[in-house]
Amino acid sequence: PHPIHLKDYRPPEFLIDRVELRFELDPECTRVEARLALRRNPAATRGDGHLRLHGEHLKLTQVAIDGHVLTPAEYRVDGEGLTLHRVPDRFTLETWVEIHPGLNTALEGLYQSGDLLCTQCEAEGFRRITYFLDRPDVMARYTTTLIADRTRFPVLLSNGNPVARAELPDGRHSVTWEDPFPKPSYLFALVAGDLSVIEDGFVTASGRNVKLQIFVEPHNLDKGAHAMRSLKKAMRWDEERFGREYDLDIYMIVAVSHFNMGAMENKGLNVFNDKFVLARPDTATDADFDGIESVIAHEYFHNWTGNRITCRDWFQLSLKEGFTVYRDQEFTSDVGSRAVKRIRDVRTLRAHQFPEDAGPLAHPVRPDSYIEINNFYTTTVYDKGAEVVRMQAALLGPETFRRATDLYFERHDGQAVTTEDFVRCMEGASGRDLTQFRRWYEQAGTPELHIRGEYDATAGAYTLSVCQQTPATPGQPIKQPFHIPLAIGLLGADGRDLPVWLAGESAPPALGTRLLELTEPEHRFTFTGLSERPVPSLLRGFSAPVRVHDDLSDADRMFLMAHDSDGFNRWDAAQTLHERLLLALTNDVAHPIPEDYIAACRRALCDMSADRALLAEVLSLPSETYLSDRMTVIDVDGLHRAHRQLTQHIGERLRDDLLAVYHANAETGDYVFSPEAIGRRALKNLALAYLMRAGDEEGLALCHAQLEAAHNMTDVMAALRLLAEQGGAEADAALDAFHRRWAGESLVLDKWFSVQASAPRPDALERVMALLKHPDYSARNPNRVRALVSTFSNVNQVRFHAADGAGYHFLVDRVLELDPVNPLLAARLLKPLVRWRRFDSERQTLMRAELERVLGRSELSSDVFEVVSKALA
Ligand code: B3K
Ligand code: ZN
């Protein structure tokens, strides 16, 4: 496999204006007839006169140019596509191919999910459907006719509007769809099957009626209401916040059970992993409800950021993904709690993106090269990409940023563009020079800030010195300084914000947060008018994706935890306290757990005025996986022991308060999906977790009672998880009962698998291996594979990294088994082994040997090859 480089980008030699597709659908053998109107691209340089079309796994039966069937001498077919030897400047190309959706286990192109047929074309799946210029800068208008058996496939969907229907002889029928908007091939979709529909409507700001349809398999008809509510909320929000209105007369979402990713934003016809559509209070947790709301919103927002304005090439992926993640994050913040949303996003960023940025797969938000584009749907492109948009929004301020996005939508509607075009709009609307800022797209690695404060009592001045430095990443040994927005506050002894008044300014600014801008390797900022030493609140709201090393004391952090007006930083101060203590305990089991730390936890726990969801975040210890990223050499067992030790200590010391909080937040009555109710459940279940992990008898009784009585999946799963962690006959009985109760509910069974895979019991791996043989396990369903295999290897750190290497061996067996079946999924499973250099030398040897076992295999997919070869490089 060869790398593809951004610097080699060339505009397409030919453009395709119109596409007419005709599918005779059948799982065994589907016939696809394509008629393409091609013309030479005036903006491209002339090549060798041959026209190459992408195509993979296609059986070509006939090809014609302007109605003349070609002889085999006039074209060539190989594993990558179809080459036409001589073509006119403008012509119609017709191809006839056969494909086999029933055998398509990679779930890219046209494939079978249960009894449905559906497509996944991003990034390069369309070439598995027909010969095409399968690249995002070729945008065409599509007409699609679907023909299938009327009984097996009563519903036939594609992009746009239905324009014709017909009953055909021999029990078949057909529907023709027309999509008026030019689109790249990756946004093409079709779905066929026996589906039920939930229908609703939306009137846009300008008064147009849009029909909303969510298609599900008939037995799931009672699980679509939340998705529909979320869709309408997202549509309204995008009008209000970004001035974006929906453009077609129908918006369709289809839930399918076999899907490699979360969902796909195909024009007018989103295809979703059913996990992000289906929910009923008794089958889905609060986290599932939240996930549905944000993924529905995310895919909807793509209609403008991705579909109307798309990417010129796949190096620009963050143009649509980073911006759309930013938009969905803002949506969730606006409809719920901004601080809580920020905390969760930063947790994800620190737990996944920071390690990626520090490891062998580190790459810039706009990568320079790739072997397999499927490997670049990463947390860097998505989540760091969103941070990069967020920083531009912060530098511009809300009004200017809105003008800048308006300009972007106006200037580039209907085009395939680059991240550079996006930044130019930011500059155009603001008049700012973002030359240096562009490094965020070009340089990989997480910048480190070292910040020191110094108070001069006689001058009433406080000086912050800030240095930035970014570690080397593969292929980028030297880093230039970044343009970093650093939001700070200064707190007085009473806990209130002081003016952040820079020396030299004539008058103090308004109280509260101030945005400083770092551009040099070193800065000194002096603040005046301070009659006391302030406590600095640094990087408020996590204003940039950086690691901060400061000189605050634990007392300062407890003070911030109690008083900071920035909710995010209250949490962050608490996290740092937890983290420092956990790392100290990892190194020394006898390290004292300070009384004032316990007191600070108690104060937080009993702070009834605060948002409960925020309190639950403040009192949640950082995960073992996150903490491991904070150690130079990861001490897997030490971290696990320290985590248990501190959890147990808090559970014992705060026992009575935890019980009180549990009872105060227990609710009876119907499930409500509101930030308030979710916060109560989170805090209650956190209290229960501390009590259970401290071995509290009353906690155990409450846990059993909760499992029995709960009428919502959030409380059921919280209790089941804690019991499964304890193990023993009672846990097994509870797990059995759960399995019986939910037989046939696939998404709930995923939870049953994952709760066992994540329990850090000594026999976890044996159990996971036994579950591989369970009749409900299937390597063909990505959700099931993730529930069992990914959960074990990513969440159950202490068992996956067992010193004998059995966890590694298990994972690589799964990867090798899956690679021929579903390479995209196989490559993702490998991720936990990529960090092998972070572990002790014994584990390094074991992990490396397993990676080499993969590399030694002949016939690896490009997906897996790229990950393993880079991991070992
Ligand atoms: N754009 C899709 C991801 C497609 C992944 C292709 N391997 C989902 C999303 O980000 O909205
Ligand atoms: Zn997306």
mmCIF file of C-alpha atoms and ligand atoms in Angstrom, residues 122 263 265 298-299 302 320-321 324-325 382, ligand 2:
data_model
loop_
_atom_site.group_PDB
_atom_site.id
_atom_site.type_symbol
_atom_site.label_atom_id
_atom_site.label_comp_id
_atom_site.label_asym_id
_atom_site.label_seq_id
_atom_site.Cartn_x
_atom_site.Cartn_y
_atom_site.Cartn_z
ATOM 1 C CA GLU A 122 -17.952 7.757 2.916
ATOM 2 C CA ALA A 263 -24.054 7.545 11.638
ATOM 3 C CA GLU A 265 -25.007 12.341 6.850
ATOM 4 C CA HIS A 298 -24.375 16.313 14.312
ATOM 5 C CA GLU A 299 -25.625 14.570 11.175
ATOM 6 C CA HIS A 302 -23.651 18.324 8.275
ATOM 7 C CA LYS A 320 -16.537 19.340 7.882
ATOM 8 C CA GLU A 321 -15.897 17.149 10.930
ATOM 9 C CA THR A 324 -19.648 19.995 12.757
ATOM 10 C CA VAL A 325 -18.413 18.622 16.083
ATOM 11 C CA TYR A 382 -12.844 15.394 14.942
HETATM 12 ZN ZN ZN B 2 -19.441 14.148 11.185
#
